[in-house]
PDB file of N, CA and C in Angstrom:
ATOM      1  N   MET A   1     -38.032 215.396 117.883  1.00 48.00           N
ATOM      2  CA  MET A   1     -36.523 215.716 116.526  1.00 48.00           C
ATOM      3  C   MET A   1     -36.868 215.344 115.537  1.00 48.00           C
ATOM      4  N   SER A   2     -36.821 216.026 114.582  1.00 50.00           N
ATOM      5  CA  SER A   2     -36.589 215.498 113.410  1.00 50.00           C
ATOM      6  C   SER A   2     -35.258 215.304 112.924  1.00 50.00           C
ATOM      7  N   LEU A   3     -34.844 214.742 111.547  1.00 47.00           N
ATOM      8  CA  LEU A   3     -34.002 214.349 111.361  1.00 47.00           C
ATOM      9  C   LEU A   3     -33.023 215.368 110.759  1.00 47.00           C
ATOM     10  N   ARG A   4     -33.389 216.389 110.144  1.00 48.00           N
ATOM     11  CA  ARG A   4     -33.214 217.671 109.517  1.00 48.00           C
ATOM     12  C   ARG A   4     -32.068 218.105 110.415  1.00 48.00           C
ATOM     13  N   HIS A   5     -32.302 218.202 112.271  1.00 48.00           N
ATOM     14  CA  HIS A   5     -31.910 218.154 113.646  1.00 48.00           C
ATOM     15  C   HIS A   5     -30.023 217.901 113.103  1.00 48.00           C
ATOM     16  N   TYR A   6     -29.659 216.882 112.971  1.00 49.00           N
ATOM     17  CA  TYR A   6     -28.692 215.556 112.757  1.00 49.00           C
ATOM     18  C   TYR A   6     -28.049 216.135 111.333  1.00 49.00           C
ATOM     19  N   LEU A   7     -29.115 216.484 110.261  1.00 52.00           N
ATOM     20  CA  LEU A   7     -28.110 216.785 109.420  1.00 52.00           C
ATOM     21  C   LEU A   7     -27.296 217.507 108.675  1.00 52.00           C
ATOM     22  N   ARG A   8     -26.954 219.106 109.269  1.00 60.00           N
ATOM     23  CA  ARG A   8     -25.817 219.867 110.162  1.00 60.00           C
ATOM     24  C   ARG A   8     -25.049 219.487 111.174  1.00 60.00           C
ATOM     25  N   ARG A   9     -24.168 220.434 110.862  1.00 67.00           N
ATOM     26  CA  ARG A   9     -23.094 220.539 112.139  1.00 67.00           C
ATOM     27  C   ARG A   9     -23.048 221.806 112.972  1.00 67.00           C
ATOM     28  N   PRO A  10     -23.699 221.877 113.626  1.00 72.00           N
ATOM     29  CA  PRO A  10     -23.419 222.459 114.454  1.00 72.00           C
ATOM     30  C   PRO A  10     -22.458 223.106 115.368  1.00 72.00           C
ATOM     31  N   PRO A  11     -22.039 224.512 115.251  1.00 85.00           N
ATOM     32  CA  PRO A  11     -20.806 225.163 115.845  1.00 85.00           C
ATOM     33  C   PRO A  11     -20.594 223.729 117.401  1.00 85.00           C
ATOM     34  N   ALA A  12     -18.682 223.497 116.971  1.00 93.00           N
ATOM     35  CA  ALA A  12     -18.550 222.699 118.333  1.00 93.00           C
ATOM     36  C   ALA A  12     -17.200 222.982 119.440  1.00 93.00           C
ATOM     37  N   ILE A  13     -17.545 222.644 120.520  1.00 96.00           N
ATOM     38  CA  ILE A  13     -15.971 223.210 121.001  1.00 96.00           C
ATOM     39  C   ILE A  13     -15.853 221.656 121.690  1.00 96.00           C
ATOM     40  N   THR A  14     -14.737 221.812 122.410  1.00 95.00           N
ATOM     41  CA  THR A  14     -13.973 220.326 122.839  1.00 95.00           C
ATOM     42  C   THR A  14     -14.508 220.592 124.304  1.00 95.00           C
ATOM     43  N   ALA A  15     -13.525 219.225 124.933  1.00 95.00           N
ATOM     44  CA  ALA A  15     -13.922 219.504 126.413  1.00 95.00           C
ATOM     45  C   ALA A  15     -13.405 220.580 127.140  1.00 95.00           C
ATOM     46  N   ALA A  16     -12.258 221.610 126.395  1.00 96.00           N
ATOM     47  CA  ALA A  16     -11.430 221.247 127.493  1.00 96.00           C
ATOM     48  C   ALA A  16     -11.796 223.118 127.118  1.00 96.00           C
ATOM     49  N   GLU A  17     -12.493 222.984 126.422  1.00 96.00           N
ATOM     50  CA  GLU A  17     -13.078 224.876 125.761  1.00 96.00           C
ATOM     51  C   GLU A  17     -14.866 225.087 126.773  1.00 96.00           C
ATOM     52  N   ALA A  18     -14.999 223.448 126.638  1.00 96.00           N
ATOM     53  CA  ALA A  18     -16.371 223.825 127.491  1.00 96.00           C
ATOM     54  C   ALA A  18     -16.383 223.156 128.860  1.00 96.00           C
ATOM     55  N   ILE A  19     -15.105 223.524 129.664  1.00 97.00           N
ATOM     56  CA  ILE A  19     -14.582 223.608 131.331  1.00 97.00           C
ATOM     57  C   ILE A  19     -14.478 224.910 131.221  1.00 97.00           C
ATOM     58  N   ARG A  20     -13.462 225.421 129.897  1.00 97.00           N
ATOM     59  CA  ARG A  20     -13.044 227.195 130.555  1.00 97.00           C
ATOM     60  C   ARG A  20     -14.457 227.529 130.633  1.00 97.00           C
ATOM     61  N   LEU A  21     -15.549 227.412 129.311  1.00 97.00           N
ATOM     62  CA  LEU A  21     -16.385 228.058 129.337  1.00 97.00           C
ATOM     63  C   LEU A  21     -17.392 228.230 130.273  1.00 97.00           C
ATOM     64  N   ALA A  22     -17.410 226.952 130.962  1.00 96.00           N
ATOM     65  CA  ALA A  22     -18.956 226.253 131.608  1.00 96.00           C
ATOM     66  C   ALA A  22     -18.196 227.499 133.410  1.00 96.00           C
ATOM     67  N   ALA A  23     -16.600 227.197 133.175  1.00 96.00           N
ATOM     68  CA  ALA A  23     -16.610 228.209 134.530  1.00 96.00           C
ATOM     69  C   ALA A  23     -16.504 229.638 134.549  1.00 96.00           C
ATOM     70  N   ASP A  24     -16.609 230.241 132.674  1.00 97.00           N
ATOM     71  CA  ASP A  24     -17.030 231.447 132.291  1.00 97.00           C
ATOM     72  C   ASP A  24     -18.718 232.304 132.564  1.00 97.00           C
ATOM     73  N   GLY A  25     -19.404 230.744 132.818  1.00 97.00           N
ATOM     74  CA  GLY A  25     -20.605 231.109 132.866  1.00 97.00           C
ATOM     75  C   GLY A  25     -22.185 230.919 132.023  1.00 97.00           C
ATOM     76  N   ALA A  26     -20.675 229.793 130.992  1.00 98.00           N
ATOM     77  CA  ALA A  26     -22.032 229.415 130.414  1.00 98.00           C
ATOM     78  C   ALA A  26     -22.733 228.059 130.823  1.00 98.00           C
ATOM     79  N   LEU A  27     -23.910 227.687 130.116  1.00 98.00           N
ATOM     80  CA  LEU A  27     -24.847 226.483 131.140  1.00 98.00           C
ATOM     81  C   LEU A  27     -24.640 225.830 130.504  1.00 98.00           C
ATOM     82  N   VAL A  28     -24.028 224.147 130.753  1.00 98.00           N
ATOM     83  CA  VAL A  28     -23.858 222.747 130.347  1.00 98.00           C
ATOM     84  C   VAL A  28     -25.369 222.471 130.295  1.00 98.00           C
ATOM     85  N   VAL A  29     -26.551 222.051 129.175  1.00 98.00           N
ATOM     86  CA  VAL A  29     -27.268 220.944 129.061  1.00 98.00           C
ATOM     87  C   VAL A  29     -27.037 219.768 128.584  1.00 98.00           C
ATOM     88  N   ASP A  30     -27.462 218.516 129.742  1.00 97.00           N
ATOM     89  CA  ASP A  30     -26.478 217.268 129.456  1.00 97.00           C
ATOM     90  C   ASP A  30     -28.574 216.578 128.648  1.00 97.00           C
ATOM     91  N   VAL A  31     -28.723 216.208 127.608  1.00 97.00           N
ATOM     92  CA  VAL A  31     -29.209 216.099 127.116  1.00 97.00           C
ATOM     93  C   VAL A  31     -29.072 214.430 127.220  1.00 97.00           C
ATOM     94  N   ARG A  32     -28.864 213.621 127.968  1.00 97.00           N
ATOM     95  CA  ARG A  32     -29.273 212.246 127.705  1.00 97.00           C
ATOM     96  C   ARG A  32     -29.959 211.890 128.805  1.00 97.00           C
ATOM     97  N   ARG A  33     -30.535 210.651 128.682  1.00 96.00           N
ATOM     98  CA  ARG A  33     -31.700 209.994 129.030  1.00 96.00           C
ATOM     99  C   ARG A  33     -31.063 209.357 130.842  1.00 96.00           C
ATOM    100  N   THR A  34     -32.063 209.306 131.624  1.00 96.00           N
ATOM    101  CA  THR A  34     -32.317 209.516 132.888  1.00 96.00           C
ATOM    102  C   THR A  34     -31.386 208.472 133.888  1.00 96.00           C
ATOM    103  N   PHE A  35     -31.304 207.247 133.161  1.00 95.00           N
ATOM    104  CA  PHE A  35     -30.457 205.860 134.025  1.00 95.00           C
ATOM    105  C   PHE A  35     -28.832 206.609 133.526  1.00 95.00           C
ATOM    106  N   GLU A  36     -28.641 207.261 132.132  1.00 94.00           N
ATOM    107  CA  GLU A  36     -27.393 207.920 131.972  1.00 94.00           C
ATOM    108  C   GLU A  36     -27.183 209.197 133.321  1.00 94.00           C
ATOM    109  N   TRP A  37     -27.938 210.371 132.710  1.00 95.00           N
ATOM    110  CA  TRP A  37     -27.719 211.163 134.400  1.00 95.00           C
ATOM    111  C   TRP A  37     -27.728 210.624 135.722  1.00 95.00           C
ATOM    112  N   ASN A  38     -27.962 209.886 136.084  1.00 94.00           N
ATOM    113  CA  ASN A  38     -28.596 208.989 137.378  1.00 94.00           C
ATOM    114  C   ASN A  38     -26.951 208.587 137.581  1.00 94.00           C
ATOM    115  N   ARG A  39     -26.498 207.737 136.174  1.00 93.00           N
ATOM    116  CA  ARG A  39     -24.895 207.698 136.644  1.00 93.00           C
ATOM    117  C   ARG A  39     -23.916 208.051 137.064  1.00 93.00           C
ATOM    118  N   ALA A  40     -23.943 209.608 136.624  1.00 92.00           N
ATOM    119  CA  ALA A  40     -22.516 210.426 136.692  1.00 92.00           C
ATOM    120  C   ALA A  40     -22.658 211.653 135.706  1.00 92.00           C
ATOM    121  N   HIS A  41     -22.795 213.128 136.059  1.00 94.00           N
ATOM    122  CA  HIS A  41     -23.475 213.679 135.809  1.00 94.00           C
ATOM    123  C   HIS A  41     -21.931 215.067 135.920  1.00 94.00           C
ATOM    124  N   ILE A  42     -22.201 216.674 134.684  1.00 96.00           N
ATOM    125  CA  ILE A  42     -21.778 217.057 135.245  1.00 96.00           C
ATOM    126  C   ILE A  42     -21.791 218.188 135.882  1.00 96.00           C
ATOM    127  N   PRO A  43     -21.485 219.236 137.519  1.00 95.00           N
ATOM    128  CA  PRO A  43     -21.867 219.613 138.706  1.00 95.00           C
ATOM    129  C   PRO A  43     -22.267 220.848 137.900  1.00 95.00           C
ATOM    130  N   ASP A  44     -23.909 220.935 138.373  1.00 95.00           N
ATOM    131  CA  ASP A  44     -24.488 222.662 137.678  1.00 95.00           C
ATOM    132  C   ASP A  44     -24.568 222.142 136.308  1.00 95.00           C
ATOM    133  N   ALA A  45     -25.219 221.246 135.944  1.00 97.00           N
ATOM    134  CA  ALA A  45     -25.565 220.703 133.588  1.00 97.00           C
ATOM    135  C   ALA A  45     -26.805 220.993 134.871  1.00 97.00           C
ATOM    136  N   VAL A  46     -27.887 221.459 133.669  1.00 97.00           N
ATOM    137  CA  VAL A  46     -29.250 221.222 133.555  1.00 97.00           C
ATOM    138  C   VAL A  46     -29.125 219.851 132.940  1.00 97.00           C
ATOM    139  N   HIS A  47     -30.197 219.010 133.113  1.00 97.00           N
ATOM    140  CA  HIS A  47     -30.771 217.790 132.715  1.00 97.00           C
ATOM    141  C   HIS A  47     -31.560 217.989 131.910  1.00 97.00           C
ATOM    142  N   MET A  48     -31.758 217.819 130.722  1.00 98.00           N
ATOM    143  CA  MET A  48     -32.672 218.159 129.733  1.00 98.00           C
ATOM    144  C   MET A  48     -32.829 217.172 128.586  1.00 98.00           C
ATOM    145  N   PRO A  49     -33.525 215.303 128.735  1.00 97.00           N
ATOM    146  CA  PRO A  49     -33.371 214.724 127.615  1.00 97.00           C
ATOM    147  C   PRO A  49     -33.953 215.096 126.570  1.00 97.00           C
ATOM    148  N   LEU A  50     -32.870 214.471 125.746  1.00 95.00           N
ATOM    149  CA  LEU A  50     -33.294 214.893 124.517  1.00 95.00           C
ATOM    150  C   LEU A  50     -34.241 214.942 124.239  1.00 95.00           C
ATOM    151  N   GLU A  51     -35.021 214.006 124.276  1.00 95.00           N
ATOM    152  CA  GLU A  51     -36.956 213.025 124.017  1.00 95.00           C
ATOM    153  C   GLU A  51     -37.834 214.663 124.486  1.00 95.00           C
ATOM    154  N   GLU A  52     -37.104 215.221 125.337  1.00 96.00           N
ATOM    155  CA  GLU A  52     -37.670 216.202 126.067  1.00 96.00           C
ATOM    156  C   GLU A  52     -37.997 218.063 125.703  1.00 96.00           C
ATOM    157  N   LEU A  53     -36.341 217.937 124.961  1.00 96.00           N
ATOM    158  CA  LEU A  53     -35.436 219.287 124.205  1.00 96.00           C
ATOM    159  C   LEU A  53     -36.850 220.005 123.707  1.00 96.00           C
ATOM    160  N   PRO A  54     -37.551 219.438 123.453  1.00 94.00           N
ATOM    161  CA  PRO A  54     -38.091 220.882 121.564  1.00 94.00           C
ATOM    162  C   PRO A  54     -39.211 221.161 122.492  1.00 94.00           C
ATOM    163  N   GLU A  55     -40.129 220.663 123.871  1.00 95.00           N
ATOM    164  CA  GLU A  55     -41.178 221.038 124.355  1.00 95.00           C
ATOM    165  C   GLU A  55     -40.782 221.847 125.018  1.00 95.00           C
ATOM    166  N   ARG A  56     -39.490 221.590 126.376  1.00 96.00           N
ATOM    167  CA  ARG A  56     -39.003 221.941 127.665  1.00 96.00           C
ATOM    168  C   ARG A  56     -37.862 223.392 127.739  1.00 96.00           C
ATOM    169  N   CYS A  57     -37.291 223.213 125.897  1.00 95.00           N
ATOM    170  CA  CYS A  57     -36.238 224.580 125.556  1.00 95.00           C
ATOM    171  C   CYS A  57     -36.594 225.939 126.010  1.00 95.00           C
ATOM    172  N   LEU A  58     -38.070 226.342 126.190  1.00 94.00           N
ATOM    173  CA  LEU A  58     -37.967 227.919 127.155  1.00 94.00           C
ATOM    174  C   LEU A  58     -37.909 227.941 128.210  1.00 94.00           C
ATOM    175  N   GLU A  59     -37.500 226.917 128.909  1.00 96.00           N
ATOM    176  CA  GLU A  59     -37.463 226.448 130.234  1.00 96.00           C
ATOM    177  C   GLU A  59     -35.850 227.806 130.330  1.00 96.00           C
ATOM    178  N   LEU A  60     -34.766 227.370 129.582  1.00 98.00           N
ATOM    179  CA  LEU A  60     -33.250 227.747 129.409  1.00 98.00           C
ATOM    180  C   LEU A  60     -33.339 228.777 129.137  1.00 98.00           C
ATOM    181  N   PRO A  61     -32.419 229.642 129.877  1.00 97.00           N
ATOM    182  CA  PRO A  61     -31.719 230.485 129.938  1.00 97.00           C
ATOM    183  C   PRO A  61     -31.289 231.534 128.106  1.00 97.00           C
ATOM    184  N   ASP A  62     -31.957 233.007 127.727  1.00 95.00           N
ATOM    185  CA  ASP A  62     -31.549 232.859 126.234  1.00 95.00           C
ATOM    186  C   ASP A  62     -30.321 233.999 126.838  1.00 95.00           C
ATOM    187  N   ASP A  63     -29.681 234.289 127.608  1.00 97.00           N
ATOM    188  CA  ASP A  63     -29.000 235.395 127.661  1.00 97.00           C
ATOM    189  C   ASP A  63     -27.640 234.709 128.425  1.00 97.00           C
ATOM    190  N   ARG A  64     -27.866 233.361 127.986  1.00 97.00           N
ATOM    191  CA  ARG A  64     -25.979 232.663 128.170  1.00 97.00           C
ATOM    192  C   ARG A  64     -25.828 231.819 127.079  1.00 97.00           C
ATOM    193  N   LEU A  65     -24.410 231.548 127.059  1.00 98.00           N
ATOM    194  CA  LEU A  65     -24.094 230.477 125.984  1.00 98.00           C
ATOM    195  C   LEU A  65     -24.874 228.956 126.624  1.00 98.00           C
ATOM    196  N   LEU A  66     -24.711 228.158 125.480  1.00 98.00           N
ATOM    197  CA  LEU A  66     -25.438 226.528 125.874  1.00 98.00           C
ATOM    198  C   LEU A  66     -24.340 225.732 125.265  1.00 98.00           C
ATOM    199  N   ILE A  67     -23.954 225.063 126.331  1.00 98.00           N
ATOM    200  CA  ILE A  67     -22.976 223.802 125.943  1.00 98.00           C
ATOM    201  C   ILE A  67     -24.039 222.645 125.958  1.00 98.00           C
ATOM    202  N   THR A  68     -24.471 221.878 124.855  1.00 97.00           N
ATOM    203  CA  THR A  68     -25.004 220.775 125.269  1.00 97.00           C
ATOM    204  C   THR A  68     -24.053 219.006 125.331  1.00 97.00           C
ATOM    205  N   PHE A  69     -24.284 218.420 125.530  1.00 93.00           N
ATOM    206  CA  PHE A  69     -23.445 216.972 125.548  1.00 93.00           C
ATOM    207  C   PHE A  69     -24.581 216.145 125.941  1.00 93.00           C
ATOM    208  N   CYS A  70     -23.429 215.047 125.099  1.00 93.00           N
ATOM    209  CA  CYS A  70     -24.453 213.665 125.252  1.00 93.00           C
ATOM    210  C   CYS A  70     -23.411 212.437 125.983  1.00 93.00           C
ATOM    211  N   THR A  71     -22.756 211.368 125.651  1.00 91.00           N
ATOM    212  CA  THR A  71     -21.963 210.573 126.236  1.00 91.00           C
ATOM    213  C   THR A  71     -21.401 210.707 124.701  1.00 91.00           C
ATOM    214  N   GLY A  72     -21.675 210.450 123.760  1.00 86.00           N
ATOM    215  CA  GLY A  72     -20.599 210.013 122.253  1.00 86.00           C
ATOM    216  C   GLY A  72     -20.255 211.380 121.605  1.00 86.00           C
ATOM    217  N   GLY A  73     -21.161 212.876 121.837  1.00 83.00           N
ATOM    218  CA  GLY A  73     -21.309 213.796 120.858  1.00 83.00           C
ATOM    219  C   GLY A  73     -22.373 214.064 119.677  1.00 83.00           C
ATOM    220  N   ILE A  74     -23.241 212.778 119.643  1.00 86.00           N
ATOM    221  CA  ILE A  74     -24.003 212.479 118.452  1.00 86.00           C
ATOM    222  C   ILE A  74     -25.639 213.091 118.760  1.00 86.00           C
ATOM    223  N   ARG A  75     -26.160 212.689 119.915  1.00 91.00           N
ATOM    224  CA  ARG A  75     -27.286 213.338 120.491  1.00 91.00           C
ATOM    225  C   ARG A  75     -27.401 215.213 120.575  1.00 91.00           C
ATOM    226  N   SER A  76     -25.942 215.490 121.564  1.00 93.00           N
ATOM    227  CA  SER A  76     -26.371 216.756 121.519  1.00 93.00           C
ATOM    228  C   SER A  76     -25.541 217.230 120.295  1.00 93.00           C
ATOM    229  N   ALA A  77     -25.459 216.890 119.366  1.00 92.00           N
ATOM    230  CA  ALA A  77     -25.574 217.755 118.056  1.00 92.00           C
ATOM    231  C   ALA A  77     -26.979 218.128 117.621  1.00 92.00           C
ATOM    232  N   GLY A  78     -27.695 217.497 117.629  1.00 91.00           N
ATOM    233  CA  GLY A  78     -29.159 217.715 117.053  1.00 91.00           C
ATOM    234  C   GLY A  78     -29.584 218.661 117.974  1.00 91.00           C
ATOM    235  N   ALA A  79     -29.518 218.495 119.615  1.00 94.00           N
ATOM    236  CA  ALA A  79     -29.727 219.098 120.329  1.00 94.00           C
ATOM    237  C   ALA A  79     -29.758 221.369 120.347  1.00 94.00           C
ATOM    238  N   ALA A  80     -27.551 221.181 120.116  1.00 95.00           N
ATOM    239  CA  ALA A  80     -27.529 222.138 119.864  1.00 95.00           C
ATOM    240  C   ALA A  80     -28.157 223.236 118.427  1.00 95.00           C
ATOM    241  N   ASN A  81     -27.948 222.118 117.381  1.00 92.00           N
ATOM    242  CA  ASN A  81     -28.902 222.728 116.253  1.00 92.00           C
ATOM    243  C   ASN A  81     -30.568 223.064 116.319  1.00 92.00           C
ATOM    244  N   LEU A  82     -31.188 222.165 117.524  1.00 93.00           N
ATOM    245  CA  LEU A  82     -32.450 222.703 117.855  1.00 93.00           C
ATOM    246  C   LEU A  82     -32.601 224.098 119.507  1.00 93.00           C
ATOM    247  N   LEU A  83     -31.511 224.058 119.064  1.00 95.00           N
ATOM    248  CA  LEU A  83     -31.674 225.334 120.358  1.00 95.00           C
ATOM    249  C   LEU A  83     -31.340 226.276 119.630  1.00 95.00           C
ATOM    250  N   ALA A  84     -30.455 226.435 118.455  1.00 92.00           N
ATOM    251  CA  ALA A  84     -30.087 227.493 117.763  1.00 92.00           C
ATOM    252  C   ALA A  84     -31.092 227.978 116.995  1.00 92.00           C
ATOM    253  N   GLU A  85     -31.361 226.628 116.485  1.00 90.00           N
ATOM    254  CA  GLU A  85     -33.385 227.321 115.198  1.00 90.00           C
ATOM    255  C   GLU A  85     -33.936 227.887 116.229  1.00 90.00           C
ATOM    256  N   ASN A  86     -34.074 227.911 117.740  1.00 91.00           N
ATOM    257  CA  ASN A  86     -34.655 228.569 118.677  1.00 91.00           C
ATOM    258  C   ASN A  86     -34.356 229.677 119.373  1.00 91.00           C
ATOM    259  N   GLY A  87     -33.258 230.730 118.468  1.00 93.00           N
ATOM    260  CA  GLY A  87     -32.446 231.631 119.108  1.00 93.00           C
ATOM    261  C   GLY A  87     -32.024 231.493 119.727  1.00 93.00           C
ATOM    262  N   PHE A  88     -32.256 230.844 120.756  1.00 96.00           N
ATOM    263  CA  PHE A  88     -30.632 229.804 121.169  1.00 96.00           C
ATOM    264  C   PHE A  88     -28.792 230.254 121.010  1.00 96.00           C
ATOM    265  N   ASP A  89     -28.541 230.750 121.691  1.00 96.00           N
ATOM    266  CA  ASP A  89     -26.332 230.322 121.785  1.00 96.00           C
ATOM    267  C   ASP A  89     -25.982 229.435 122.146  1.00 96.00           C
ATOM    268  N   ALA A  90     -26.774 228.370 120.507  1.00 96.00           N
ATOM    269  CA  ALA A  90     -25.592 226.994 121.448  1.00 96.00           C
ATOM    270  C   ALA A  90     -24.891 226.329 120.805  1.00 96.00           C
ATOM    271  N   VAL A  91     -24.278 225.465 121.475  1.00 97.00           N
ATOM    272  CA  VAL A  91     -22.382 224.591 121.141  1.00 97.00           C
ATOM    273  C   VAL A  91     -22.715 223.550 121.171  1.00 97.00           C
ATOM    274  N   ASN A  92     -21.711 222.465 120.535  1.00 96.00           N
ATOM    275  CA  ASN A  92     -22.054 221.326 121.165  1.00 96.00           C
ATOM    276  C   ASN A  92     -20.524 220.562 121.482  1.00 96.00           C
ATOM    277  N   MET A  93     -20.815 220.039 123.165  1.00 95.00           N
ATOM    278  CA  MET A  93     -19.254 219.541 122.976  1.00 95.00           C
ATOM    279  C   MET A  93     -19.195 218.172 121.627  1.00 95.00           C
ATOM    280  N   SER A  94     -18.389 218.534 121.141  1.00 89.00           N
ATOM    281  CA  SER A  94     -17.666 217.240 120.502  1.00 89.00           C
ATOM    282  C   SER A  94     -17.566 216.251 121.736  1.00 89.00           C
ATOM    283  N   ARG A  95     -17.447 214.906 121.165  1.00 88.00           N
ATOM    284  CA  ARG A  95     -17.247 213.514 121.302  1.00 88.00           C
ATOM    285  C   ARG A  95     -17.548 213.551 123.363  1.00 88.00           C
ATOM    286  N   GLY A  96     -18.320 214.617 123.711  1.00 88.00           N
ATOM    287  CA  GLY A  96     -19.409 214.330 125.136  1.00 88.00           C
ATOM    288  C   GLY A  96     -18.623 214.243 126.118  1.00 88.00           C
ATOM    289  N   LEU A  97     -18.955 213.761 126.908  1.00 88.00           N
ATOM    290  CA  LEU A  97     -19.058 212.839 128.656  1.00 88.00           C
ATOM    291  C   LEU A  97     -17.461 212.575 128.079  1.00 88.00           C
ATOM    292  N   ILE A  98     -17.351 211.172 127.298  1.00 87.00           N
ATOM    293  CA  ILE A  98     -15.678 210.426 127.143  1.00 87.00           C
ATOM    294  C   ILE A  98     -14.507 212.051 127.002  1.00 87.00           C
ATOM    295  N   ASP A  99     -14.760 212.962 126.473  1.00 93.00           N
ATOM    296  CA  ASP A  99     -13.665 213.992 126.189  1.00 93.00           C
ATOM    297  C   ASP A  99     -13.335 214.387 127.962  1.00 93.00           C
ATOM    298  N   TRP A 100     -14.570 215.151 128.228  1.00 93.00           N
ATOM    299  CA  TRP A 100     -15.081 215.427 129.440  1.00 93.00           C
ATOM    300  C   TRP A 100     -14.253 214.892 130.768  1.00 93.00           C
ATOM    301  N   ARG A 101     -14.476 213.673 130.600  1.00 91.00           N
ATOM    302  CA  ARG A 101     -13.434 212.872 131.639  1.00 91.00           C
ATOM    303  C   ARG A 101     -11.891 213.147 131.735  1.00 91.00           C
ATOM    304  N   ALA A 102     -11.913 212.474 130.192  1.00 94.00           N
ATOM    305  CA  ALA A 102     -10.283 213.202 129.713  1.00 94.00           C
ATOM    306  C   ALA A 102     -10.399 214.288 129.463  1.00 94.00           C
ATOM    307  N   ALA A 103     -10.395 215.070 130.339  1.00 95.00           N
ATOM    308  CA  ALA A 103     -10.089 216.216 129.987  1.00 95.00           C
ATOM    309  C   ALA A 103      -9.728 216.974 131.267  1.00 95.00           C
ATOM    310  N   GLY A 104     -10.510 215.608 132.168  1.00 94.00           N
ATOM    311  CA  GLY A 104     -10.686 216.141 133.983  1.00 94.00           C
ATOM    312  C   GLY A 104     -11.546 217.468 134.076  1.00 94.00           C
ATOM    313  N   GLY A 105     -12.685 217.311 133.571  1.00 94.00           N
ATOM    314  CA  GLY A 105     -13.855 217.747 133.993  1.00 94.00           C
ATOM    315  C   GLY A 105     -14.921 217.138 135.339  1.00 94.00           C
ATOM    316  N   PRO A 106     -14.853 217.703 136.298  1.00 94.00           N
ATOM    317  CA  PRO A 106     -15.260 217.504 137.238  1.00 94.00           C
ATOM    318  C   PRO A 106     -16.721 216.640 137.271  1.00 94.00           C
ATOM    319  N   LEU A 107     -17.115 215.462 137.958  1.00 93.00           N
ATOM    320  CA  LEU A 107     -18.285 214.890 137.543  1.00 93.00           C
ATOM    321  C   LEU A 107     -18.723 214.394 139.188  1.00 93.00           C
ATOM    322  N   THR A 108     -19.551 214.287 138.854  1.00 90.00           N
ATOM    323  CA  THR A 108     -21.033 213.783 140.659  1.00 90.00           C
ATOM    324  C   THR A 108     -20.408 212.343 140.622  1.00 90.00           C
ATOM    325  N   PRO A 109     -20.289 211.908 142.342  1.00 75.00           N
ATOM    326  CA  PRO A 109     -19.765 210.857 141.991  1.00 75.00           C
ATOM    327  C   PRO A 109     -21.162 209.444 141.258  1.00 75.00           C
ATOM    328  N   PRO A 110     -20.534 208.909 140.862  1.00 63.00           N
ATOM    329  CA  PRO A 110     -21.926 207.379 140.930  1.00 63.00           C
ATOM    330  C   PRO A 110     -22.525 207.274 141.436  1.00 63.00           C
TER     331      PRO A 110
END
């Protein structure tokens, strides 16, 4: 990923919106590293670490909204921009897992 993916602000949603959209069929894409994923993750999320995203993004469905997230929302902002550039409908969950937990979103047990 290049620096330009972080220079633009992608469409962003709150964790509460992400919870609702995921329940309606949006796919959550976790771009955190494997050790972070192993601690806890959102059920039914796809794990695609940011460093793998450029090569693996074509594995993602192109007929669903993709919600990118990380721990705090910085890495996932770049991921959402990269996905949008590749033709996906993607948004960033701002403030990431921090707000997901605060909004009462489900997590796998650590």
